[in-house]
PDB file of C-alpha atoms and ligand atoms in Angstrom:
ATOM      1  CA  UNK A 679    -115.519  85.550 124.072  1.00 95.00           C
ATOM      2  CA  UNK A 680    -112.770  88.412 124.406  1.00 98.00           C
ATOM      3  CA  UNK A 681    -113.152  91.851 123.010  1.00 98.00           C
ATOM      4  CA  UNK A 682    -110.430  94.219 122.948  1.00 98.00           C
ATOM      5  CA  UNK A 683    -111.585  97.199 122.980  1.00 98.00           C
ATOM      6  CA  UNK A 684    -110.142 101.227 123.151  1.00 99.00           C
ATOM      7  CA  UNK A 685    -110.913 104.622 124.617  1.00 99.00           C
ATOM      8  CA  UNK A 686    -109.311 107.485 123.202  1.00 99.00           C
ATOM      9  CA  UNK A 687    -109.895 110.697 125.445  1.00 99.00           C
ATOM     10  CA  UNK A 688    -109.514 114.099 123.781  1.00 99.00           C
ATOM     11  CA  UNK A 689    -107.215 116.753 125.323  1.00 98.00           C
ATOM     12  CA  UNK A 690    -108.814 120.318 124.764  1.00 98.00           C
ATOM     13  CA  UNK A 691    -110.427 121.498 121.612  1.00 98.00           C
ATOM     14  CA  UNK A 692    -109.583 125.603 121.439  1.00 98.00           C
ATOM     15  CA  UNK A 693    -112.207 127.730 118.956  1.00 98.00           C
ATOM     16  CA  UNK A 694    -109.536 128.436 116.734  1.00 98.00           C
ATOM     17  CA  UNK A 695    -108.544 124.360 115.865  1.00 98.00           C
ATOM     18  CA  UNK A 696    -109.576 123.674 112.370  1.00 98.00           C
ATOM     19  CA  UNK A 697    -111.920 120.260 111.629  1.00 98.00           C
ATOM     20  CA  UNK A 698    -108.972 119.013 109.499  1.00 97.00           C
ATOM     21  CA  UNK A 699    -106.877 119.511 112.651  1.00 98.00           C
ATOM     22  CA  UNK A 700    -109.285 117.971 115.059  1.00 98.00           C
ATOM     23  CA  UNK A 701    -109.530 114.874 112.516  1.00 98.00           C
ATOM     24  CA  UNK A 702    -105.991 114.316 112.092  1.00 98.00           C
ATOM     25  CA  UNK A 703    -105.686 114.304 116.101  1.00 98.00           C
ATOM     26  CA  UNK A 704    -108.922 111.386 115.862  1.00 99.00           C
ATOM     27  CA  UNK A 705    -106.881 109.374 113.062  1.00 99.00           C
ATOM     28  CA  UNK A 706    -104.061 109.223 115.386  1.00 99.00           C
ATOM     29  CA  UNK A 707    -105.598 108.055 118.454  1.00 99.00           C
ATOM     30  CA  UNK A 708    -108.011 105.592 116.028  1.00 99.00           C
ATOM     31  CA  UNK A 709    -104.087 104.478 114.864  1.00 98.00           C
ATOM     32  CA  UNK A 710    -102.748 104.246 118.203  1.00 99.00           C
ATOM     33  CA  UNK A 711    -105.802 102.410 119.480  1.00 99.00           C
ATOM     34  CA  UNK A 712    -105.781  99.891 116.396  1.00 98.00           C
ATOM     35  CA  UNK A 713    -102.123  99.437 117.145  1.00 98.00           C
ATOM     36  CA  UNK A 714    -102.472  98.027 120.246  1.00 98.00           C
ATOM     37  CA  UNK A 715    -104.908  95.491 118.308  1.00 98.00           C
ATOM     38  CA  UNK A 716    -108.347  97.505 119.705  1.00 98.00           C
ATOM     39  CA  UNK A 717    -111.700  96.218 117.336  1.00 98.00           C
ATOM     40  CA  UNK A 718    -114.128  99.326 118.754  1.00 98.00           C
ATOM     41  CA  UNK A 719    -112.983 102.661 120.003  1.00 99.00           C
ATOM     42  CA  UNK A 720    -114.424 105.525 121.987  1.00 99.00           C
ATOM     43  CA  UNK A 721    -114.433 108.910 121.284  1.00 99.00           C
ATOM     44  CA  UNK A 722    -115.640 112.170 123.313  1.00 99.00           C
ATOM     45  CA  UNK A 723    -119.250 113.615 123.368  1.00 99.00           C
ATOM     46  CA  UNK A 724    -118.866 116.601 120.832  1.00 99.00           C
ATOM     47  CA  UNK A 725    -115.526 115.539 119.052  1.00 99.00           C
ATOM     48  CA  UNK A 726    -115.222 117.759 116.507  1.00 98.00           C
ATOM     49  CA  UNK A 727    -115.440 120.819 117.963  1.00 98.00           C
ATOM     50  CA  UNK A 728    -114.292 122.782 121.099  1.00 98.00           C
ATOM     51  CA  UNK A 729    -117.645 122.740 123.620  1.00 98.00           C
ATOM     52  CA  UNK A 730    -119.671 125.737 121.991  1.00 98.00           C
ATOM     53  CA  UNK A 731    -122.650 125.448 124.324  1.00 98.00           C
ATOM     54  CA  UNK A 732    -120.529 127.471 126.800  1.00 97.00           C
ATOM     55  CA  UNK A 733    -121.230 130.212 125.051  1.00 97.00           C
ATOM     56  CA  UNK A 734    -124.830 132.368 124.062  1.00 97.00           C
ATOM     57  CA  UNK A 735    -124.287 132.714 120.359  1.00 97.00           C
ATOM     58  CA  UNK A 736    -127.230 134.294 118.548  1.00 96.00           C
ATOM     59  CA  UNK A 737    -125.643 134.655 114.608  1.00 98.00           C
ATOM     60  CA  UNK A 738    -126.689 131.487 112.644  1.00 97.00           C
ATOM     61  CA  UNK A 739    -124.084 131.471 110.814  1.00 97.00           C
ATOM     62  CA  UNK A 740    -121.568 131.313 113.753  1.00 98.00           C
ATOM     63  CA  UNK A 741    -123.989 128.470 114.970  1.00 98.00           C
ATOM     64  CA  UNK A 742    -124.089 126.726 111.965  1.00 98.00           C
ATOM     65  CA  UNK A 743    -120.532 126.421 112.063  1.00 98.00           C
ATOM     66  CA  UNK A 744    -120.362 124.180 115.164  1.00 98.00           C
ATOM     67  CA  UNK A 745    -122.837 121.813 113.393  1.00 98.00           C
ATOM     68  CA  UNK A 746    -122.076 118.822 110.876  1.00 98.00           C
ATOM     69  CA  UNK A 747    -125.310 118.481 108.128  1.00 98.00           C
ATOM     70  CA  UNK A 748    -123.631 114.981 106.464  1.00 98.00           C
ATOM     71  CA  UNK A 749    -122.189 112.364 108.038  1.00 98.00           C
ATOM     72  CA  UNK A 750    -119.092 111.655 106.772  1.00 98.00           C
ATOM     73  CA  UNK A 751    -118.699 115.004 105.703  1.00 98.00           C
ATOM     74  CA  UNK A 752    -115.822 116.139 103.286  1.00 97.00           C
ATOM     75  CA  UNK A 753    -113.449 116.818 106.789  1.00 98.00           C
ATOM     76  CA  UNK A 754    -114.713 113.618 108.609  1.00 98.00           C
ATOM     77  CA  UNK A 755    -114.459 111.014 105.683  1.00 98.00           C
ATOM     78  CA  UNK A 756    -110.646 110.447 106.545  1.00 98.00           C
ATOM     79  CA  UNK A 757    -111.839 108.976 109.615  1.00 98.00           C
ATOM     80  CA  UNK A 758    -114.704 106.576 108.036  1.00 98.00           C
ATOM     81  CA  UNK A 759    -111.714 105.685 105.569  1.00 98.00           C
ATOM     82  CA  UNK A 760    -109.100 104.915 108.433  1.00 98.00           C
ATOM     83  CA  UNK A 761    -111.135 102.852 109.863  1.00 98.00           C
ATOM     84  CA  UNK A 762    -111.997 100.743 107.366  1.00 98.00           C
ATOM     85  CA  UNK A 763    -108.560 100.619 106.471  1.00 98.00           C
ATOM     86  CA  UNK A 764    -107.207  99.172 110.124  1.00 98.00           C
ATOM     87  CA  UNK A 765    -110.660  97.377 110.553  1.00 98.00           C
ATOM     88  CA  UNK A 766    -111.786  99.028 113.342  1.00 98.00           C
ATOM     89  CA  UNK A 767    -114.728 100.233 114.511  1.00 98.00           C
ATOM     90  CA  UNK A 768    -115.847 103.273 116.483  1.00 99.00           C
ATOM     91  CA  UNK A 769    -118.121 106.308 118.887  1.00 99.00           C
ATOM     92  CA  UNK A 770    -118.044 109.799 117.800  1.00 99.00           C
ATOM     93  CA  UNK A 771    -120.103 112.193 119.227  1.00 99.00           C
ATOM     94  CA  UNK A 772    -120.914 115.486 117.312  1.00 99.00           C
ATOM     95  CA  UNK A 773    -123.330 118.114 116.879  1.00 99.00           C
ATOM     96  CA  UNK A 774    -126.098 117.093 114.094  1.00 99.00           C
ATOM     97  CA  UNK A 775    -127.722 119.694 111.702  1.00 98.00           C
ATOM     98  CA  UNK A 776    -131.073 117.720 110.332  1.00 98.00           C
ATOM     99  CA  UNK A 777    -132.944 119.876 108.629  1.00 98.00           C
ATOM    100  CA  UNK A 778    -133.750 122.823 110.797  1.00 97.00           C
ATOM    101  CA  UNK A 779    -133.413 120.207 113.586  1.00 98.00           C
ATOM    102  CA  UNK A 780    -130.516 120.423 115.803  1.00 98.00           C
ATOM    103  CA  UNK A 781    -129.034 117.367 118.232  1.00 99.00           C
ATOM    104  CA  UNK A 782    -126.130 116.280 120.226  1.00 99.00           C
ATOM    105  CA  UNK A 783    -125.562 113.272 118.595  1.00 99.00           C
ATOM    106  CA  UNK A 784    -123.658 109.654 118.575  1.00 99.00           C
ATOM    107  CA  UNK A 785    -122.721 107.197 116.101  1.00 99.00           C
ATOM    108  CA  UNK A 786    -121.192 103.892 115.795  1.00 98.00           C
ATOM    109  CA  UNK A 787    -119.221 102.790 112.735  1.00 98.00           C
ATOM    110  CA  UNK A 788    -118.247  99.756 111.911  1.00 98.00           C
ATOM    111  CA  UNK A 789    -114.629  98.361 111.323  1.00 98.00           C
ATOM    112  CA  UNK A 790    -115.893  99.131 107.343  1.00 98.00           C
ATOM    113  CA  UNK A 791    -116.802 102.275 107.769  1.00 98.00           C
ATOM    114  CA  UNK A 792    -120.263 102.357 107.922  1.00 98.00           C
ATOM    115  CA  UNK A 793    -122.751 103.512 109.758  1.00 98.00           C
ATOM    116  CA  UNK A 794    -124.450 101.374 112.278  1.00 98.00           C
ATOM    117  CA  UNK A 795    -125.830 102.920 114.612  1.00 98.00           C
ATOM    118  CA  UNK A 796    -127.261 106.051 115.565  1.00 98.00           C
ATOM    119  CA  UNK A 797    -128.570 108.039 119.072  1.00 99.00           C
ATOM    120  CA  UNK A 798    -129.374 111.534 119.888  1.00 99.00           C
ATOM    121  CA  UNK A 799    -128.793 112.590 123.406  1.00 99.00           C
ATOM    122  CA  UNK A 800    -131.942 112.706 125.410  1.00 99.00           C
ATOM    123  CA  UNK A 801    -130.673 113.899 128.826  1.00 98.00           C
ATOM    124  CA  UNK A 802    -130.365 117.695 127.643  1.00 98.00           C
ATOM    125  CA  UNK A 803    -128.499 119.657 130.731  1.00 97.00           C
ATOM    126  CA  UNK A 804    -127.923 123.203 131.529  1.00 96.00           C
ATOM    127  CA  UNK A 805    -129.814 126.010 130.339  1.00 96.00           C
ATOM    128  CA  UNK A 806    -131.851 127.742 127.353  1.00 97.00           C
ATOM    129  CA  UNK A 807    -130.479 130.906 128.078  1.00 96.00           C
ATOM    130  CA  UNK A 808    -127.137 132.123 130.212  1.00 94.00           C
ATOM    131  CA  UNK A 809    -128.107 132.752 133.635  1.00 91.00           C
ATOM    132  CA  UNK A 810    -126.619 135.420 136.436  1.00 89.00           C
ATOM    133  CA  UNK A 811    -124.060 134.714 138.826  1.00 85.00           C
ATOM    134  CA  UNK A 812    -123.037 131.548 137.152  1.00 85.00           C
ATOM    135  CA  UNK A 813    -119.244 131.445 136.685  1.00 81.00           C
ATOM    136  CA  UNK A 814    -119.639 129.142 133.493  1.00 88.00           C
ATOM    137  CA  UNK A 815    -122.533 128.966 131.442  1.00 93.00           C
ATOM    138  CA  UNK A 816    -123.856 125.437 129.957  1.00 95.00           C
ATOM    139  CA  UNK A 817    -126.554 126.409 127.244  1.00 97.00           C
ATOM    140  CA  UNK A 818    -127.392 122.906 125.547  1.00 98.00           C
ATOM    141  CA  UNK A 819    -131.155 123.066 126.210  1.00 98.00           C
ATOM    142  CA  UNK A 820    -130.441 126.361 123.823  1.00 98.00           C
ATOM    143  CA  UNK A 821    -128.856 124.661 121.308  1.00 98.00           C
ATOM    144  CA  UNK A 822    -130.168 120.997 120.810  1.00 98.00           C
ATOM    145  CA  UNK A 823    -133.677 119.112 120.872  1.00 98.00           C
ATOM    146  CA  UNK A 824    -134.686 116.336 123.486  1.00 98.00           C
ATOM    147  CA  UNK A 825    -133.256 113.390 121.344  1.00 98.00           C
ATOM    148  CA  UNK A 826    -136.050 111.403 119.333  1.00 98.00           C
ATOM    149  CA  UNK A 827    -134.197 107.999 118.964  1.00 98.00           C
ATOM    150  CA  UNK A 828    -134.794 106.732 122.490  1.00 98.00           C
ATOM    151  CA  UNK A 829    -131.872 104.028 123.663  1.00 98.00           C
ATOM    152  CA  UNK A 830    -131.516 101.736 120.663  1.00 98.00           C
ATOM    153  CA  UNK A 831    -128.982  98.960 121.085  1.00 98.00           C
ATOM    154  CA  UNK A 832    -127.420  97.394 118.184  1.00 98.00           C
ATOM    155  CA  UNK A 833    -125.731  94.629 116.974  1.00 98.00           C
ATOM    156  CA  UNK A 834    -122.606  94.970 116.499  1.00 97.00           C
ATOM    157  CA  UNK A 835    -121.349  91.344 115.059  1.00 94.00           C
ATOM    158  CA  UNK A 836    -119.999  89.665 118.384  1.00 91.00           C
ATOM    159  CA  UNK A 837    -121.704  91.857 120.945  1.00 97.00           C
ATOM    160  CA  UNK A 838    -124.622  94.327 121.343  1.00 98.00           C
ATOM    161  CA  UNK A 839    -122.961  98.212 121.862  1.00 98.00           C
ATOM    162  CA  UNK A 840    -125.627 100.972 123.375  1.00 98.00           C
ATOM    163  CA  UNK A 841    -124.942 104.258 123.331  1.00 99.00           C
ATOM    164  CA  UNK A 842    -125.242 107.220 125.157  1.00 99.00           C
ATOM    165  CA  UNK A 843    -123.812 111.295 125.371  1.00 99.00           C
ATOM    166  CA  UNK A 844    -122.538 112.352 128.989  1.00 98.00           C
ATOM    167  CA  UNK A 845    -125.244 113.820 131.205  1.00 98.00           C
ATOM    168  CA  UNK A 846    -127.278 110.783 130.522  1.00 98.00           C
ATOM    169  CA  UNK A 847    -124.516 108.503 132.235  1.00 98.00           C
ATOM    170  CA  UNK A 848    -125.725 109.667 135.542  1.00 98.00           C
ATOM    171  CA  UNK A 849    -129.394 108.250 134.796  1.00 98.00           C
ATOM    172  CA  UNK A 850    -130.076 105.051 135.945  1.00 98.00           C
ATOM    173  CA  UNK A 851    -132.856 104.883 133.023  1.00 98.00           C
ATOM    174  CA  UNK A 852    -130.444 105.207 130.664  1.00 98.00           C
ATOM    175  CA  UNK A 853    -128.881 101.904 131.013  1.00 98.00           C
ATOM    176  CA  UNK A 854    -131.291  99.886 132.517  1.00 98.00           C
ATOM    177  CA  UNK A 855    -133.328 100.666 128.873  1.00 98.00           C
ATOM    178  CA  UNK A 856    -130.416  99.206 127.533  1.00 98.00           C
ATOM    179  CA  UNK A 857    -129.853  96.625 129.813  1.00 98.00           C
ATOM    180  CA  UNK A 858    -133.542  95.211 129.063  1.00 98.00           C
ATOM    181  CA  UNK A 859    -132.120  94.819 125.677  1.00 98.00           C
ATOM    182  CA  UNK A 860    -129.519  92.308 126.810  1.00 98.00           C
ATOM    183  CA  UNK A 861    -126.531  95.183 125.892  1.00 98.00           C
ATOM    184  CA  UNK A 862    -123.026  93.993 126.468  1.00 98.00           C
ATOM    185  CA  UNK A 863    -120.990  97.312 125.962  1.00 98.00           C
ATOM    186  CA  UNK A 864    -122.470 101.086 126.158  1.00 99.00           C
ATOM    187  CA  UNK A 865    -120.300 103.513 124.852  1.00 99.00           C
ATOM    188  CA  UNK A 866    -120.039 107.288 126.109  1.00 99.00           C
ATOM    189  CA  UNK A 867    -118.518 110.058 125.469  1.00 99.00           C
ATOM    190  CA  UNK A 868    -118.208 113.507 127.916  1.00 98.00           C
ATOM    191  CA  UNK A 869    -117.510 117.080 128.503  1.00 98.00           C
ATOM    192  CA  UNK A 870    -117.465 117.946 132.097  1.00 97.00           C
ATOM    193  CA  UNK A 871    -116.613 121.125 133.635  1.00 95.00           C
ATOM    194  CA  UNK A 872    -115.078 120.794 137.155  1.00 92.00           C
ATOM    195  CA  UNK A 873    -116.421 124.051 138.247  1.00 79.00           C
ATOM    196  CA  UNK A 874    -120.062 123.742 136.563  1.00 78.00           C
ATOM    197  CA  UNK A 875    -119.917 125.247 139.788  1.00 60.00           C
ATOM    198  CA  UNK A 876    -124.003 126.377 140.589  1.00 66.00           C
ATOM    199  CA  UNK A 877    -123.886 123.118 143.213  1.00 68.00           C
ATOM    200  CA  UNK A 878    -120.815 124.895 144.705  1.00 78.00           C
ATOM    201  CA  UNK A 879    -119.437 121.455 145.049  1.00 86.00           C
ATOM    202  CA  UNK A 880    -115.355 120.551 145.682  1.00 89.00           C
ATOM    203  CA  UNK A 881    -113.755 119.957 143.127  1.00 89.00           C
ATOM    204  CA  UNK A 882    -112.540 116.682 143.681  1.00 92.00           C
ATOM    205  CA  UNK A 883    -116.475 115.512 143.334  1.00 93.00           C
ATOM    206  CA  UNK A 884    -117.353 115.945 139.358  1.00 95.00           C
ATOM    207  CA  UNK A 885    -115.092 112.855 139.164  1.00 97.00           C
ATOM    208  CA  UNK A 886    -115.751 111.070 141.723  1.00 97.00           C
ATOM    209  CA  UNK A 887    -119.669 111.388 140.952  1.00 97.00           C
ATOM    210  CA  UNK A 888    -118.669 110.481 137.109  1.00 98.00           C
ATOM    211  CA  UNK A 889    -117.068 107.004 137.987  1.00 98.00           C
ATOM    212  CA  UNK A 890    -120.019 106.088 140.699  1.00 98.00           C
ATOM    213  CA  UNK A 891    -122.126 106.536 137.994  1.00 98.00           C
ATOM    214  CA  UNK A 892    -120.232 104.514 135.609  1.00 99.00           C
ATOM    215  CA  UNK A 893    -119.372 101.894 138.063  1.00 99.00           C
ATOM    216  CA  UNK A 894    -123.411 101.491 139.206  1.00 98.00           C
ATOM    217  CA  UNK A 895    -124.295 101.156 136.191  1.00 98.00           C
ATOM    218  CA  UNK A 896    -122.274  98.660 134.712  1.00 98.00           C
ATOM    219  CA  UNK A 897    -122.605  96.618 137.562  1.00 98.00           C
ATOM    220  CA  UNK A 898    -126.425  96.961 137.742  1.00 98.00           C
ATOM    221  CA  UNK A 899    -126.890  96.427 134.024  1.00 98.00           C
ATOM    222  CA  UNK A 900    -124.459  93.598 133.679  1.00 98.00           C
ATOM    223  CA  UNK A 901    -122.253  95.333 130.660  1.00 98.00           C
ATOM    224  CA  UNK A 902    -119.050  96.888 129.817  1.00 98.00           C
ATOM    225  CA  UNK A 903    -118.959 100.601 129.705  1.00 99.00           C
ATOM    226  CA  UNK A 904    -116.656 102.504 127.778  1.00 99.00           C
ATOM    227  CA  UNK A 905    -116.201 106.029 128.406  1.00 99.00           C
ATOM    228  CA  UNK A 906    -114.444 108.837 127.023  1.00 99.00           C
ATOM    229  CA  UNK A 907    -113.799 112.404 128.153  1.00 99.00           C
ATOM    230  CA  UNK A 908    -112.546 115.801 126.582  1.00 98.00           C
ATOM    231  CA  UNK A 909    -110.492 116.700 128.867  1.00 98.00           C
ATOM    232  CA  UNK A 910    -107.920 119.867 130.398  1.00 98.00           C
ATOM    233  CA  UNK A 911    -108.326 123.383 129.779  1.00 98.00           C
ATOM    234  CA  UNK A 912    -110.624 124.389 126.828  1.00 98.00           C
ATOM    235  CA  UNK A 913    -111.000 128.013 126.308  1.00 97.00           C
ATOM    236  CA  UNK A 914    -110.210 128.811 130.123  1.00 96.00           C
ATOM    237  CA  UNK A 915    -112.357 126.160 131.536  1.00 95.00           C
ATOM    238  CA  UNK A 916    -111.300 123.037 133.128  1.00 95.00           C
ATOM    239  CA  UNK A 917    -112.929 119.847 132.191  1.00 97.00           C
ATOM    240  CA  UNK A 918    -112.641 116.350 133.751  1.00 97.00           C
ATOM    241  CA  UNK A 919    -110.825 113.620 132.326  1.00 98.00           C
ATOM    242  CA  UNK A 920    -110.982 109.984 134.255  1.00 98.00           C
ATOM    243  CA  UNK A 921    -111.580 108.041 131.215  1.00 99.00           C
ATOM    244  CA  UNK A 922    -112.135 104.839 131.822  1.00 99.00           C
ATOM    245  CA  UNK A 923    -112.876 100.897 131.365  1.00 99.00           C
ATOM    246  CA  UNK A 924    -115.760  99.602 133.454  1.00 99.00           C
ATOM    247  CA  UNK A 925    -116.239  95.855 133.872  1.00 98.00           C
ATOM    248  CA  UNK A 926    -119.883  94.536 135.078  1.00 98.00           C
ATOM    249  CA  UNK A 927    -118.167  93.918 137.904  1.00 98.00           C
ATOM    250  CA  UNK A 928    -118.176  97.573 138.473  1.00 98.00           C
ATOM    251  CA  UNK A 929    -114.380  97.802 139.108  1.00 98.00           C
ATOM    252  CA  UNK A 930    -112.806 100.288 136.924  1.00 99.00           C
ATOM    253  CA  UNK A 931    -110.416  97.450 134.362  1.00 98.00           C
ATOM    254  CA  UNK A 932    -108.381 100.690 132.982  1.00 99.00           C
ATOM    255  CA  UNK A 933    -108.325 104.801 133.393  1.00 98.00           C
ATOM    256  CA  UNK A 934    -106.483 107.345 131.668  1.00 98.00           C
ATOM    257  CA  UNK A 935    -103.570 109.101 133.549  1.00 98.00           C
ATOM    258  CA  UNK A 936    -103.697 112.379 131.898  1.00 98.00           C
ATOM    259  CA  UNK A 937    -105.801 115.376 130.829  1.00 98.00           C
ATOM    260  CA  UNK A 938    -104.553 115.083 126.633  1.00 98.00           C
ATOM    261  CA  UNK A 939    -105.093 112.899 124.107  1.00 98.00           C
ATOM    262  CA  UNK A 940    -104.325 109.605 125.352  1.00 99.00           C
ATOM    263  CA  UNK A 941    -105.824 106.012 124.491  1.00 99.00           C
ATOM    264  CA  UNK A 942    -106.263 103.708 126.968  1.00 99.00           C
ATOM    265  CA  UNK A 943    -107.382  99.932 126.065  1.00 99.00           C
ATOM    266  CA  UNK A 944    -108.326  96.320 127.968  1.00 98.00           C
ATOM    267  CA  UNK A 945    -109.085  92.968 126.649  1.00 98.00           C
ATOM    268  CA  UNK A 946    -112.912  92.757 127.957  1.00 98.00           C
ATOM    269  CA  UNK A 947    -113.586  89.268 128.945  1.00 98.00           C
ATOM    270  CA  UNK A 948    -117.537  89.437 127.776  1.00 97.00           C
ATOM    271  CA  UNK A 949    -118.347  86.631 129.671  1.00 96.00           C
ATOM    272  CA  UNK A 950    -118.058  88.303 132.956  1.00 97.00           C
ATOM    273  CA  UNK A 951    -121.385  89.652 132.733  1.00 97.00           C
ATOM    274  CA  UNK A 952    -123.333  86.194 132.459  1.00 97.00           C
ATOM    275  CA  UNK A 953    -122.906  85.214 136.167  1.00 96.00           C
ATOM    276  CA  UNK A 954    -124.693  88.169 137.179  1.00 97.00           C
ATOM    277  CA  UNK A 955    -126.931  87.812 134.417  1.00 97.00           C
ATOM    278  CA  UNK A 956    -128.104  84.656 135.699  1.00 97.00           C
ATOM    279  CA  UNK A 957    -127.755  85.476 139.251  1.00 97.00           C
ATOM    280  CA  UNK A 958    -128.059  88.530 141.139  1.00 97.00           C
ATOM    281  CA  UNK A 959    -129.272  90.358 138.014  1.00 98.00           C
ATOM    282  CA  UNK A 960    -131.446  87.643 136.802  1.00 98.00           C
ATOM    283  CA  UNK A 961    -133.951  90.214 135.385  1.00 98.00           C
ATOM    284  CA  UNK A 962    -136.661  87.589 134.502  1.00 98.00           C
ATOM    285  CA  UNK A 963    -136.808  86.060 137.375  1.00 98.00           C
ATOM    286  CA  UNK A 964    -135.989  89.045 139.611  1.00 98.00           C
ATOM    287  CA  UNK A 965    -137.267  92.210 138.170  1.00 98.00           C
ATOM    288  CA  UNK A 966    -140.529  93.581 139.779  1.00 98.00           C
ATOM    289  CA  UNK A 967    -141.798  95.907 137.263  1.00 98.00           C
ATOM    290  CA  UNK A 968    -145.299  96.275 138.418  1.00 98.00           C
ATOM    291  CA  UNK A 969    -143.874  98.587 140.957  1.00 98.00           C
ATOM    292  CA  UNK A 970    -142.017 100.513 139.123  1.00 98.00           C
ATOM    293  CA  UNK A 971    -144.897 102.517 137.573  1.00 97.00           C
ATOM    294  CA  UNK A 972    -143.934 105.974 139.332  1.00 94.00           C
ATOM    295  CA  UNK A 973    -141.218 105.633 137.140  1.00 95.00           C
ATOM    296  CA  UNK A 974    -142.728 106.269 133.808  1.00 95.00           C
ATOM    297  CA  UNK A 975    -145.828 107.981 135.139  1.00 95.00           C
ATOM    298  CA  UNK A 976    -143.646 110.562 137.247  1.00 94.00           C
ATOM    299  CA  UNK A 977    -141.116 112.871 136.211  1.00 95.00           C
ATOM    300  CA  UNK A 978    -140.419 114.667 139.401  1.00 95.00           C
ATOM    301  CA  UNK A 979    -140.654 113.777 143.117  1.00 93.00           C
ATOM    302  CA  UNK A 980    -143.480 114.423 144.453  1.00 79.00           C
ATOM    303  CA  UNK A 981    -144.011 115.879 147.610  1.00 83.00           C
ATOM    304  CA  UNK A 982    -147.809 115.675 147.803  1.00 81.00           C
ATOM    305  CA  UNK A 983    -149.075 114.689 151.320  1.00 81.00           C
ATOM    306  CA  UNK A 984    -148.541 110.900 151.656  1.00 77.00           C
TER     307      UNK A 984
HETATM  308  N1  CDV B 439    -121.863 117.585 128.522  1.00 56.02           N
HETATM  309  C1  CDV B 439    -122.681 117.494 129.404  1.00 56.02           C
HETATM  310  O1  CDV B 439    -123.606 116.822 129.504  1.00 56.02           O
HETATM  311  N2  CDV B 439    -122.332 118.128 130.609  1.00 56.02           N
HETATM  312  C2  CDV B 439    -122.993 118.105 132.249  1.00 56.02           C
HETATM  313  C3  CDV B 439    -122.403 118.738 132.935  1.00 56.02           C
HETATM  314  C4  CDV B 439    -123.590 120.470 132.880  1.00 56.02           C
HETATM  315  C5  CDV B 439    -122.408 118.727 134.282  1.00 56.02           C
HETATM  316  C6  CDV B 439    -122.654 116.492 132.675  1.00 56.02           C
HETATM  317  O2  CDV B 439    -123.790 115.992 133.224  1.00 56.02           O
HETATM  318  O3  CDV B 439    -121.430 116.175 132.898  1.00 56.02           O
END
């Protein structure tokens, strides 16, 4: 079975950009993807606003302005209507306000414009308050609770789709939980600054680690991964691009070349995973969960005497 999939990378969204402007960009990207024949599109994490967790804000009204209280809301409805008109499904990342609870969320919307899945980011990186000495702040722990929905996989007709969000893509557990549900496609959006800085990494490494994580995870869990960056210089901070579609072989099938709004697409052979699932990664035959207890019993690495 072949499935035509697209990734819609976005260039920067500045703070002054309105929701209407940003949704219009999303609609243009969706049309571009549909025009190429794609049936599913991945948009980035927090795709409706600038990456606001770089700022420490305390005014509840100001913070609230970055969150959605309903989905679709008045401003996002055009994207859902367009999906229905084009018959194209999508993944969309946004900041969700649920009562007084705040989550970094993604939804899966089908080609009828209906929400068929929701995920709330589990691996929340960064800090709860600004840190001295860091060139840029990353305050997701201030603005978001840890997600409470686990890593579900959704029936999308011809395939099973799972979701994760940005930092989640670096953790093997993210994909293995979905791999154990026989996920076919994982969609992920990200905002990754080049100069996260606290690691003092050379500037080429964030892009390398992005692809390393995605490629290893697709291969080890026998699934496709469609990964969408928000890229370029946003509010003075450079974020990596490198949006891509990765095959279950671990190979990058197609990759964005720019740091702007850009659609990439690929006709994915969904049977490519079968060979791995029935051989080297035949989970039922080869996995040894009785030896993996530490994974669920321990959070950190133990330095206790051996
Ligand atoms: N939005 C993110 O989750 N960003 C992280 C940064 C902090 C490194 C990431 O893992 O890309």
